[in-house]
mmCIF file of C-alpha atoms in Angstrom:
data_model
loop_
_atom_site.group_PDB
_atom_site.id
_atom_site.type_symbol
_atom_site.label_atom_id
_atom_site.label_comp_id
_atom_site.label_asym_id
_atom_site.label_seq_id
_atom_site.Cartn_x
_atom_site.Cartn_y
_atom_site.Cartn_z
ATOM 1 C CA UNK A 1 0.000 0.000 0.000
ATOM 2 C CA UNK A 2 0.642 3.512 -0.036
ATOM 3 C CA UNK A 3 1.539 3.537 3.235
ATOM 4 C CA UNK A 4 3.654 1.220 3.532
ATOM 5 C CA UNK A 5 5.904 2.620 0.381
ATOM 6 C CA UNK A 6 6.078 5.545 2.594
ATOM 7 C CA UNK A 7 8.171 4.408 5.392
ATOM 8 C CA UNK A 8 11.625 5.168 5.536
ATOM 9 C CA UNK A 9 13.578 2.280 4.256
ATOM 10 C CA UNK A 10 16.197 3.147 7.028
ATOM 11 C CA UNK A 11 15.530 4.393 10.509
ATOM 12 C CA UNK A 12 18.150 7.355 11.030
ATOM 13 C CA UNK A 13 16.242 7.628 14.664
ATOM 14 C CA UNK A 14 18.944 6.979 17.637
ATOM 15 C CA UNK A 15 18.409 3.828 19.299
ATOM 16 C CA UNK A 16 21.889 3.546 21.127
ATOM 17 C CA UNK A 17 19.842 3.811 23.855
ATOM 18 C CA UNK A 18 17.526 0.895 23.530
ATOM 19 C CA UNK A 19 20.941 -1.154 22.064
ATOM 20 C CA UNK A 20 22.774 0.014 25.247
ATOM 21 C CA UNK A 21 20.094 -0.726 27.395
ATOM 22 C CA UNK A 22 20.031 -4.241 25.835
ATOM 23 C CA UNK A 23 24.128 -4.902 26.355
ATOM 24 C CA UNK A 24 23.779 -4.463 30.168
ATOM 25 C CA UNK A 25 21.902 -7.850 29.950
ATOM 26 C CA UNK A 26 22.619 -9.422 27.192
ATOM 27 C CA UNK A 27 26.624 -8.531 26.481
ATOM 28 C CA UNK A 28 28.771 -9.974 23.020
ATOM 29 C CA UNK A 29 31.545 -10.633 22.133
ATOM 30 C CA UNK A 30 33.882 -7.458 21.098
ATOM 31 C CA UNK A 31 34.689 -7.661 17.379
ATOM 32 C CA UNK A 32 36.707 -5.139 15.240
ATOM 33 C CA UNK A 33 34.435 -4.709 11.522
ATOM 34 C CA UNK A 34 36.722 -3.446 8.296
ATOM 35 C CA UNK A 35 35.144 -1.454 5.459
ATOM 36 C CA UNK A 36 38.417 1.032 4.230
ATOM 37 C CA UNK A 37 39.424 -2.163 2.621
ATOM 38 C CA UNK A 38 38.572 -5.582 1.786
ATOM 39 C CA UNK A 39 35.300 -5.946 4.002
ATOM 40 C CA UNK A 40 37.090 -8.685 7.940
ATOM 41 C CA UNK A 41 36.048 -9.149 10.673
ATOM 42 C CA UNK A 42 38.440 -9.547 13.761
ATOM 43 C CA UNK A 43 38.284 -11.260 16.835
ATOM 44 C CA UNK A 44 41.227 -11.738 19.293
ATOM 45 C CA UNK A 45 43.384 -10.903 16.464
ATOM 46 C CA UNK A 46 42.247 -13.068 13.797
ATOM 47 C CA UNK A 47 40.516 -12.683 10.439
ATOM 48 C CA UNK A 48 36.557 -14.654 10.640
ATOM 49 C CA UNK A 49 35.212 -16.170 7.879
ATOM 50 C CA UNK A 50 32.914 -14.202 6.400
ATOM 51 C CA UNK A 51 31.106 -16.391 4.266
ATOM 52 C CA UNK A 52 29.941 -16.202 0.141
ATOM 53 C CA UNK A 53 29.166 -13.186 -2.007
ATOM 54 C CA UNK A 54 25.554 -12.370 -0.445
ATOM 55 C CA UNK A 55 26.405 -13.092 2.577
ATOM 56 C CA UNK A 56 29.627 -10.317 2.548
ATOM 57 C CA UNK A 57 27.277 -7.992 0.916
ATOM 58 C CA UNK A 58 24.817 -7.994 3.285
ATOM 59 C CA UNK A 59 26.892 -7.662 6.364
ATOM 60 C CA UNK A 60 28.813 -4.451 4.209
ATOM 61 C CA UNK A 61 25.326 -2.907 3.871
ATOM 62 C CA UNK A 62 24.282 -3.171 7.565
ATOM 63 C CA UNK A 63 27.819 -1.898 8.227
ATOM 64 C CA UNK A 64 27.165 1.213 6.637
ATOM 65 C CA UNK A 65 24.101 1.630 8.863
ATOM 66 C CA UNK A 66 25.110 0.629 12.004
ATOM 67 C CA UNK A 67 22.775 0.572 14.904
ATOM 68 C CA UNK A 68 19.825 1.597 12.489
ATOM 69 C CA UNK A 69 16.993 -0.583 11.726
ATOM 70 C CA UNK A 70 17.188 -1.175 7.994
ATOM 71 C CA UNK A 71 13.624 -2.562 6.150
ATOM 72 C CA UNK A 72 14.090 -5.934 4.322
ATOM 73 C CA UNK A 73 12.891 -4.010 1.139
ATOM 74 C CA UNK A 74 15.950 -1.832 2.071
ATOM 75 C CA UNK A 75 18.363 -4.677 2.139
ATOM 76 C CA UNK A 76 16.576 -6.426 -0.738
ATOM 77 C CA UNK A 77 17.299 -3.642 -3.149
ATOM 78 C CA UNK A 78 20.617 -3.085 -1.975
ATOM 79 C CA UNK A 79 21.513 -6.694 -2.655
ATOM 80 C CA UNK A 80 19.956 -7.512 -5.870
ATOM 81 C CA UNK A 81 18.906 -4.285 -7.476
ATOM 82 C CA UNK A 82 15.280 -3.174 -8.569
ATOM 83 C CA UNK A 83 14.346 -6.184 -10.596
ATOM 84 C CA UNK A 84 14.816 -9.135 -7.104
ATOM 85 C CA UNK A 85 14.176 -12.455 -7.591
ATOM 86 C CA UNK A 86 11.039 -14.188 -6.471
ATOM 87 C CA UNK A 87 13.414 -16.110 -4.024
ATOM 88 C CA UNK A 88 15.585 -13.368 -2.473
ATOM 89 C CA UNK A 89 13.437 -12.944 0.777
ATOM 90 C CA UNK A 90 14.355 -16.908 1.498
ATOM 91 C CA UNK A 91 18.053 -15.978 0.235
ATOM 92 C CA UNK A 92 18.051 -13.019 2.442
ATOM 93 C CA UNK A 93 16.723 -14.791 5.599
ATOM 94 C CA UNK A 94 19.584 -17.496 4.812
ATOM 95 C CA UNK A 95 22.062 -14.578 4.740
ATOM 96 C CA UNK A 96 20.907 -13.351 7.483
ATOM 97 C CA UNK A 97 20.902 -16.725 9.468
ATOM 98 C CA UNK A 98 24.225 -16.906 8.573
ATOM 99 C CA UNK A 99 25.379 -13.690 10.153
ATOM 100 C CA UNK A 100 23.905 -14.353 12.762
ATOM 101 C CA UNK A 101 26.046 -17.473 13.233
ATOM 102 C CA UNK A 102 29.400 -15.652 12.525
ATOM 103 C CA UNK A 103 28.990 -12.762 14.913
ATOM 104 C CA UNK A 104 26.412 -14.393 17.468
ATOM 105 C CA UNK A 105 22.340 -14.298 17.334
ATOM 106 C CA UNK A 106 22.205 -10.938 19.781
ATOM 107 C CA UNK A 107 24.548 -8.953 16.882
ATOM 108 C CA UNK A 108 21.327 -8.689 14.277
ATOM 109 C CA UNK A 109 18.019 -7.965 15.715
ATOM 110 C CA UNK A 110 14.885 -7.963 14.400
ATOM 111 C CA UNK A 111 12.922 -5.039 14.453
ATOM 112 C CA UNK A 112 9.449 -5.323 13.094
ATOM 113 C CA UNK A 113 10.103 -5.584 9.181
ATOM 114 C CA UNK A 114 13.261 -4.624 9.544
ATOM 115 C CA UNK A 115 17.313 -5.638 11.001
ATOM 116 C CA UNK A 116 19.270 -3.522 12.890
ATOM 117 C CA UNK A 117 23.298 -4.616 13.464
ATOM 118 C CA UNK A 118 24.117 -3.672 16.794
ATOM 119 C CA UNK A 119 27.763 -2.172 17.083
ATOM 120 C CA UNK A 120 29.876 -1.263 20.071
ATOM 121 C CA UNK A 121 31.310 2.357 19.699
ATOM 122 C CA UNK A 122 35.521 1.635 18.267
ATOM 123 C CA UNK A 123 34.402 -1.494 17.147
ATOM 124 C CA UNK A 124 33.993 0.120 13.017
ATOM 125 C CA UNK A 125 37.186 1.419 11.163
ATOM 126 C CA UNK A 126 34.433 3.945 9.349
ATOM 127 C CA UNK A 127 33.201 5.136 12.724
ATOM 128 C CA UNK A 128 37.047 5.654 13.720
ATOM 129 C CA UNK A 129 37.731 7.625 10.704
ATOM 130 C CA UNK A 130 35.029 9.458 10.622
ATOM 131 C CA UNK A 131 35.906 10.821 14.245
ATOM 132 C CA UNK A 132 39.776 11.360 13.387
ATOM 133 C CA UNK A 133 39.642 12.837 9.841
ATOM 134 C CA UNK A 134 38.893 16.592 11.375
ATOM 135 C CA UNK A 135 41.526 16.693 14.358
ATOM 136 C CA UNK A 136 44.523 13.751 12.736
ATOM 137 C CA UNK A 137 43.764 13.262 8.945
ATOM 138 C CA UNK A 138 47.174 11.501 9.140
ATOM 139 C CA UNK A 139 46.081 9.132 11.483
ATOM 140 C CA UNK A 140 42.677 8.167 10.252
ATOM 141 C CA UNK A 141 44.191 7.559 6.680
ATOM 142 C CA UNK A 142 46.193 4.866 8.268
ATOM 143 C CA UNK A 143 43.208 3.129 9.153
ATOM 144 C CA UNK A 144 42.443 2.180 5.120
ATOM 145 C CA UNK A 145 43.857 -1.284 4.245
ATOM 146 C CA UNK A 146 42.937 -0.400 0.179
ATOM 147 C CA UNK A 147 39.873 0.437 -1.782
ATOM 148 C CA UNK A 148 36.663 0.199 0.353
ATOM 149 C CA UNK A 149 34.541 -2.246 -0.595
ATOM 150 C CA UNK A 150 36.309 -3.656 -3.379
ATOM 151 C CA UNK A 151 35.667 -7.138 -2.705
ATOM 152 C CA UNK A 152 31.997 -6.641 -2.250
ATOM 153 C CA UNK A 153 29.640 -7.024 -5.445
ATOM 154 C CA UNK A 154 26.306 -5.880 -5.231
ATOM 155 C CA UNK A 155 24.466 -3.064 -6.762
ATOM 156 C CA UNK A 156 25.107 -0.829 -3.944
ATOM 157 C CA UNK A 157 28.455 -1.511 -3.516
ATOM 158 C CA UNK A 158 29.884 1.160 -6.501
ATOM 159 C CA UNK A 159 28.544 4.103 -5.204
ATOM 160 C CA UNK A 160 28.914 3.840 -1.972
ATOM 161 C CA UNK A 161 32.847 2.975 -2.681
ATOM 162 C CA UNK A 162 33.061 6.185 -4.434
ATOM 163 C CA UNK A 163 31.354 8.037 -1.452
ATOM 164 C CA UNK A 164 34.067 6.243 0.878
ATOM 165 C CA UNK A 165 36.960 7.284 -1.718
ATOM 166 C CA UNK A 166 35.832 10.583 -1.544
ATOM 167 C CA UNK A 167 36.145 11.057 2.059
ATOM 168 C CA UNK A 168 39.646 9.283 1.955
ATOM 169 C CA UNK A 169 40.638 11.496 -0.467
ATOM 170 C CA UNK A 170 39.094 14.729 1.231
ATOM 171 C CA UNK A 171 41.653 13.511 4.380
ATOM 172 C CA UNK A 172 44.269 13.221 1.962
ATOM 173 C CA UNK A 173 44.311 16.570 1.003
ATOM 174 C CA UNK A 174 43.434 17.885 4.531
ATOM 175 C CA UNK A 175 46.408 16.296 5.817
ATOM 176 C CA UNK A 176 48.671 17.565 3.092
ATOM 177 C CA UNK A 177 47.716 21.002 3.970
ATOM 178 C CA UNK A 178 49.075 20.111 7.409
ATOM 179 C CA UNK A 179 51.938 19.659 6.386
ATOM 180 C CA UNK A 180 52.434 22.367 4.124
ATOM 181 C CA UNK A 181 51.723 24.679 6.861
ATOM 182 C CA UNK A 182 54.426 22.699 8.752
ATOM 183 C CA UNK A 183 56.829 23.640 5.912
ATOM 184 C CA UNK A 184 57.436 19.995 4.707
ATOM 185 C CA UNK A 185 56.732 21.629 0.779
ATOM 186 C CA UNK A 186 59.929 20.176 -0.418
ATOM 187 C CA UNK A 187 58.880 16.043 0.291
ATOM 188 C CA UNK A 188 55.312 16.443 -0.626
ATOM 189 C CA UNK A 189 55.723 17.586 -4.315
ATOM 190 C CA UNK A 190 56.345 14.127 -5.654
ATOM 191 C CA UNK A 191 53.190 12.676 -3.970
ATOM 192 C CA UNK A 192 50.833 15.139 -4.880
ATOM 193 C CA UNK A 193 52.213 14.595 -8.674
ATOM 194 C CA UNK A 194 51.442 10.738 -8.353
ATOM 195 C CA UNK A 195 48.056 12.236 -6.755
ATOM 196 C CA UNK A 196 47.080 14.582 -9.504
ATOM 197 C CA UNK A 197 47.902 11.617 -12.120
ATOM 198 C CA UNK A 198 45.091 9.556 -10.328
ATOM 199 C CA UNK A 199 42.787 12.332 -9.823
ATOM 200 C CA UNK A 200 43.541 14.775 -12.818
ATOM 201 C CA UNK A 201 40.279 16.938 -11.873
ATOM 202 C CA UNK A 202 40.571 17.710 -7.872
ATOM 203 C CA UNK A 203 41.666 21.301 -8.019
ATOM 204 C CA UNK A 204 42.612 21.449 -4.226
ATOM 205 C CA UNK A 205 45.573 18.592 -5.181
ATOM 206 C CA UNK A 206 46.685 21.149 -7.996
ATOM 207 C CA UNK A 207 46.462 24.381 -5.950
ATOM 208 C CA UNK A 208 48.849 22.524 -3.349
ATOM 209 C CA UNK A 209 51.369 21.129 -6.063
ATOM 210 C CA UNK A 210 51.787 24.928 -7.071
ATOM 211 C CA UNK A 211 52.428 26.015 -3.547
ATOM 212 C CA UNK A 212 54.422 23.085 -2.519
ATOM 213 C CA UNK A 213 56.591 24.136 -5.357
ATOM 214 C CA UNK A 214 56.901 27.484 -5.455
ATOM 215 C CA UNK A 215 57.890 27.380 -1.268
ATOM 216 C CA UNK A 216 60.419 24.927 -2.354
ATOM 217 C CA UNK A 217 61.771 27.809 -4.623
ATOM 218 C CA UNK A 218 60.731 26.557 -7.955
ATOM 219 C CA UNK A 219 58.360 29.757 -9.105
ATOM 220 C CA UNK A 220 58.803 28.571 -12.962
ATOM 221 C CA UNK A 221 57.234 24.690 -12.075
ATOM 222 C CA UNK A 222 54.816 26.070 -10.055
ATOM 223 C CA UNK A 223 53.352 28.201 -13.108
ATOM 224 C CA UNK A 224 53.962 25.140 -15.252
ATOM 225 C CA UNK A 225 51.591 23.489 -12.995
ATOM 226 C CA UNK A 226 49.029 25.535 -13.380
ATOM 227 C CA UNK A 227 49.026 26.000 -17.037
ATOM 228 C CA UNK A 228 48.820 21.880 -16.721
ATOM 229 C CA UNK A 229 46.239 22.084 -14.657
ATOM 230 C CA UNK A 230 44.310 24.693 -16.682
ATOM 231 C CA UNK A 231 44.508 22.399 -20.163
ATOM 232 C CA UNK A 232 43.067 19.828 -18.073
ATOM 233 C CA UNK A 233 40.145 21.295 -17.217
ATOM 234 C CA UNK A 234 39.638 23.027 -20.310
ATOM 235 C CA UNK A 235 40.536 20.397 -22.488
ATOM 236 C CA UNK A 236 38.425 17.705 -20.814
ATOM 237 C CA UNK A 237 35.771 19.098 -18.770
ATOM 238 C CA UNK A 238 35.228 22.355 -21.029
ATOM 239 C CA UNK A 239 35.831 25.440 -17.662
ATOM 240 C CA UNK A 240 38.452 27.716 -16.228
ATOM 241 C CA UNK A 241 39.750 26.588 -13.287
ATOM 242 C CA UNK A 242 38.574 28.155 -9.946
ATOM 243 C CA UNK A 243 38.762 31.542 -9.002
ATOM 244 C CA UNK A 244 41.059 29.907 -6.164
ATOM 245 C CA UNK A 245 43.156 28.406 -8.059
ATOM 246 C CA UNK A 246 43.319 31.947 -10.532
ATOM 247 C CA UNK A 247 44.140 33.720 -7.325
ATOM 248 C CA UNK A 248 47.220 31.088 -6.410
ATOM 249 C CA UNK A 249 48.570 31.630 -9.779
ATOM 250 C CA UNK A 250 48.461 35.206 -9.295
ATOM 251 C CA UNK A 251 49.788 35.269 -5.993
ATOM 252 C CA UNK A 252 52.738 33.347 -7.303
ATOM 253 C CA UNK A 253 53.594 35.703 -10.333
ATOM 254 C CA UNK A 254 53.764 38.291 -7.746
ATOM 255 C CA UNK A 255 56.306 36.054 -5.661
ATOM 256 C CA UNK A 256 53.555 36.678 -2.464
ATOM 257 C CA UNK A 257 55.492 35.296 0.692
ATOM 258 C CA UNK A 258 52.637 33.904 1.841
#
């Protein structure tokens, strides 16, 4: 009906609470869950079995939404897309049987028509990085083991890796301006070239190749940068670069000190 198609697939709605209120009696085991990387989970120091395909997919998904009562329709699209088989309620009650093995029956409630993965605060490398990327970029990019969700296929899985890659690369670039204020210009100007190779269209990594090299002393590079960085974006994505990055070019032809 109606309004039923009208729920919220996901429930954003904080119950930490209820899940706290819930440990006191009924504790679990402490596990450590991977996403920024190929998708593990660790126990006492050792890598668990996380089962087939579906089964890895699902657990990603309810990663992503920890502590938050996710619908079955919710899941069910995430897994197979908008066209699910007739059978992927039974596969997704056998996937979800099966997580519930792996990380014990109290880890995956169910809520109604709905699951909710309870997690302990630490126990997510997302959740960690999230919380370290403002105050230590340097130390939350040490959490990523390679590509998120790389080893994950579902239909979900591709844009959700490119929402991960974005923040990694966000805490990249905050990180590097770190250390550019620390005056470490003259080491970083080889990795933001391997950077902007990767990533030929992120601005910010241009902008800080051009100052990296022009407070190394190299005024002539750093111009050559931008004009690199200008055919770029003209050539390929038809604009001017950013009034920023017109500014920085500026500010180096007039050999600012800042």
């Amino acid at each position: 009906s109606e309004g039923v198609r009208a729920r919220p697939l996901i429930s954003h709605r904080d119950d930490r609470c209820r899940a706290n209120h819930e440990d006191a009696v009924t504790p679990f085991l402490r596990l450590e869950f991977r996403l920024l990387g190929p998708l593990e989970v660790v126990s006492d120091g050792a890598v668990l079995p996380v089962g087939g395909p579906r089964q890895r997919a699902l657990l990603a998904f309810l990663l992503l939404h920890p502590n938050e009562l996710v619908r079955r329709e919710a899941l069910i699209d995430a897994l197979w897309g908008e066209q699910p088989p007739a059978t992927a309620p039974n596969s997704l009650q056998v996937a979800i049987h099966g997580l519930r093995k792996l990380l014990g029956p109290e880890r995956i409630e169910t809520v109604g028509d709905g699951y909710r993965l309870r997690l302990e605060p630490g126990e997510l490398d997302l959740e960690r990085f999230q919380e370290l990327r403002e105050r230590d970029p340097g130390a939350a990019l040490e959490l990523w083991r390679g590509p998120a969700l790389a080893d994950v296929e579902a239909p979900f899985a591709g844009a959700e890796a490119a929402r991960l890659e974005e923040l990694r690369l966000a805490a990249i670039e905050a990180r590097i301006e770190a250390e550019l204020a620390a005056g470490a210009h003259d080491l970083l100007a080889p990795e933001l070239e391997r950077l902007i190779a990767e990533h030929p269209f992120r601005e910010r990594l241009r902008g800080q190749l051009m100052l990296a090299l022009y407070r190394a002393g190299r005024q002539a590079e750093a111009l050559d940068a931008y004009q690199a960085a200008r055919r770029v974006l003209v050539e390929e994505l038809g604009i001017e670069p950013s009034p920023d990055l017109q500014e920085l070019e500026r500010a180096i032809l007039r050999q600012d000190p800042a």
